[in-house]
Coordinates of C-alpha atoms in Angstrom, one line a residue:
M75 CA 0.0 0.0 0.0
N76 CA 1.4 3.4 -1.0
N77 CA 1.4 5.7 2.0
E78 CA 1.5 8.8 -0.1
K79 CA -1.7 7.8 -1.9
T80 CA -3.4 6.9 1.5
V81 CA -2.3 10.3 3.0
S82 CA -3.6 12.1 -0.1
V83 CA -7.0 10.5 0.1
L84 CA -7.2 11.0 3.9
N85 CA -6.2 14.7 3.5
D86 CA -9.1 15.1 0.9
L87 CA -11.5 13.6 3.5
L88 CA -10.0 15.9 6.2
N89 CA -10.8 18.9 3.9
I90 CA -14.3 17.7 3.4
T91 CA -14.7 17.1 7.2
N92 CA -13.5 20.7 7.8
D93 CA -16.0 21.9 5.2
R94 CA -18.8 20.2 7.2
I95 CA -17.6 21.8 10.4
E96 CA -17.4 25.2 8.8
G97 CA -20.8 24.8 7.2
F98 CA -22.3 23.7 10.5
S99 CA -21.1 27.0 12.0
K100 CA -23.2 28.9 9.5
V101 CA -26.5 27.3 10.7
E102 CA -28.4 30.1 12.4
E103 CA -29.8 29.6 15.9
K104 CA -33.2 30.7 14.8
V105 CA -33.5 27.5 12.7
W106 CA -33.9 25.6 16.0
T107 CA -36.9 27.6 17.1
T108 CA -38.8 26.1 14.1
H109 CA -37.1 22.7 14.2
S110 CA -36.2 22.2 17.9
A111 CA -36.6 18.4 17.6
L112 CA -33.5 18.3 15.3
K113 CA -31.2 20.3 17.5
A114 CA -29.9 17.2 19.4
D115 CA -29.3 15.4 16.1
Y116 CA -27.5 18.5 14.7
D117 CA -25.4 18.8 17.9
Q118 CA -24.5 15.1 17.5
M119 CA -23.4 15.8 13.8
V120 CA -21.1 18.6 15.0
S121 CA -19.6 16.4 17.7
Q122 CA -19.2 13.5 15.3
S123 CA -17.5 15.7 12.8
Q124 CA -14.9 16.8 15.4
L125 CA -14.2 13.1 16.2
M126 CA -13.9 12.3 12.5
K127 CA -11.4 15.2 12.1
T128 CA -9.3 13.8 15.0
D129 CA -9.4 10.3 13.5
L130 CA -8.2 11.5 10.1
I131 CA -5.4 13.6 11.5
R132 CA -4.2 10.6 13.6
L133 CA -4.3 8.3 10.5
I134 CA -2.4 10.9 8.4
N135 CA 0.3 11.4 11.1
E136 CA 0.7 7.6 11.7
R137 CA 1.4 7.2 7.9
G138 CA 4.1 9.9 8.0
G139 CA 2.0 12.6 6.3
N140 CA 1.3 16.2 7.1
P141 CA -2.4 16.9 7.8
D142 CA -3.8 19.6 5.5
N143 CA -6.1 21.0 8.1
T144 CA -7.9 23.4 5.8
T145 CA -11.2 23.5 3.9
S146 CA -11.6 22.7 0.2
T147 CA -12.0 25.4 -2.4
A148 CA -15.2 23.8 -3.5
G149 CA -16.5 24.0 0.1
A150 CA -15.5 27.7 0.4
L151 CA -17.3 28.5 -2.8
H152 CA -20.4 26.5 -1.7
R153 CA -20.5 28.4 1.6
A154 CA -20.2 31.8 -0.2
W155 CA -23.1 30.7 -2.5
I156 CA -25.1 29.8 0.6
D157 CA -24.5 33.2 2.1
V158 CA -25.8 34.9 -1.1
K159 CA -28.7 32.5 -1.4
N160 CA -29.7 33.0 2.2
S161 CA -29.6 36.8 1.8
F162 CA -32.5 36.4 -0.7
A163 CA -34.3 33.4 0.8
G164 CA -37.8 33.9 2.2
D165 CA -37.6 31.0 4.7
K166 CA -34.0 30.9 5.9
A167 CA -34.7 27.9 8.2
E168 CA -35.8 25.7 5.3
S169 CA -33.0 27.0 3.1
T170 CA -30.4 26.3 5.8
L171 CA -31.7 22.7 6.3
E172 CA -31.6 22.1 2.5
N173 CA -28.0 23.2 2.6
V174 CA -27.2 20.7 5.4
V175 CA -28.7 17.9 3.2
F176 CA -26.7 19.1 0.2
G177 CA -23.5 19.1 2.2
E178 CA -24.1 15.7 3.7
K179 CA -24.7 14.3 0.1
A180 CA -21.4 15.8 -1.0
A181 CA -19.6 14.3 2.0
I182 CA -21.1 10.9 1.4
K183 CA -20.0 11.0 -2.2
A184 CA -16.4 11.9 -1.2
Y185 CA -16.2 9.1 1.3
E186 CA -17.6 6.6 -1.1
D187 CA -15.1 7.8 -3.8
A188 CA -12.3 7.4 -1.2
L189 CA -13.3 3.8 -0.5
D190 CA -13.7 3.0 -4.2
S191 CA -10.2 4.5 -5.0
G192 CA -8.4 1.4 -3.5
D193 CA -5.8 3.8 -2.1
L194 CA -6.6 3.3 1.6
C195 CA -4.8 0.9 3.8
P196 CA -6.9 -1.6 5.8
E197 CA -7.0 0.5 9.0
S198 CA -7.9 3.7 7.1
T199 CA -10.6 1.8 5.2
Q200 CA -12.2 0.7 8.4
V201 CA -12.2 4.2 9.9
V202 CA -13.6 5.7 6.6
L203 CA -16.3 3.0 6.6
D204 CA -17.2 4.0 10.1
H205 CA -17.3 7.7 9.2
L206 CA -19.5 6.9 6.2
H207 CA -22.0 5.1 8.4
H208 CA -22.3 8.2 10.6
L209 CA -22.6 10.5 7.5
K210 CA -25.4 8.3 6.1
S211 CA -27.2 8.3 9.4
S212 CA -27.2 12.1 9.8
Y213 CA -28.1 12.5 6.1
R214 CA -31.2 10.3 6.6
T215 CA -32.3 12.3 9.6
F216 CA -32.2 15.6 7.6
E217 CA -33.4 14.1 4.3
N218 CA -36.6 12.9 6.1
L219 CA -37.2 16.4 7.2
E220 CA -36.6 17.9 3.8
E221 CA -39.0 15.4 2.2
S222 CA -41.8 16.2 4.8
H223 CA -41.9 19.8 3.4

């Protein structure tokens, strides 16, 4: 197994995880006045993202790599687009929750692509599979809400 390829894939996932954390910070508190039942799920997603970040940094370090603890360019562009979109949105709570669903879909795709790449060592594969399970679970929670509107 090529450590450089593993580190590269893990760094991509670290960028995506940082995108999630940054995106979560943009969810306005007023969303929770309308959707208070989701606040605990959301808080769990934030905590899980922090744990995922820690796991990825550990794996990168153990493989002799340097963690790229930044966000992705695509994520930064998406957050800027969200800011513009939200400035015109009538229902910011619904728009914000739609953005959470969109972000979770993108993260799931990135994790699936990482697994499909064949560039992960066995330990990294197991950690990424575990992360993917959590991503899909949080996605289902918010997807159900989106479908109910």
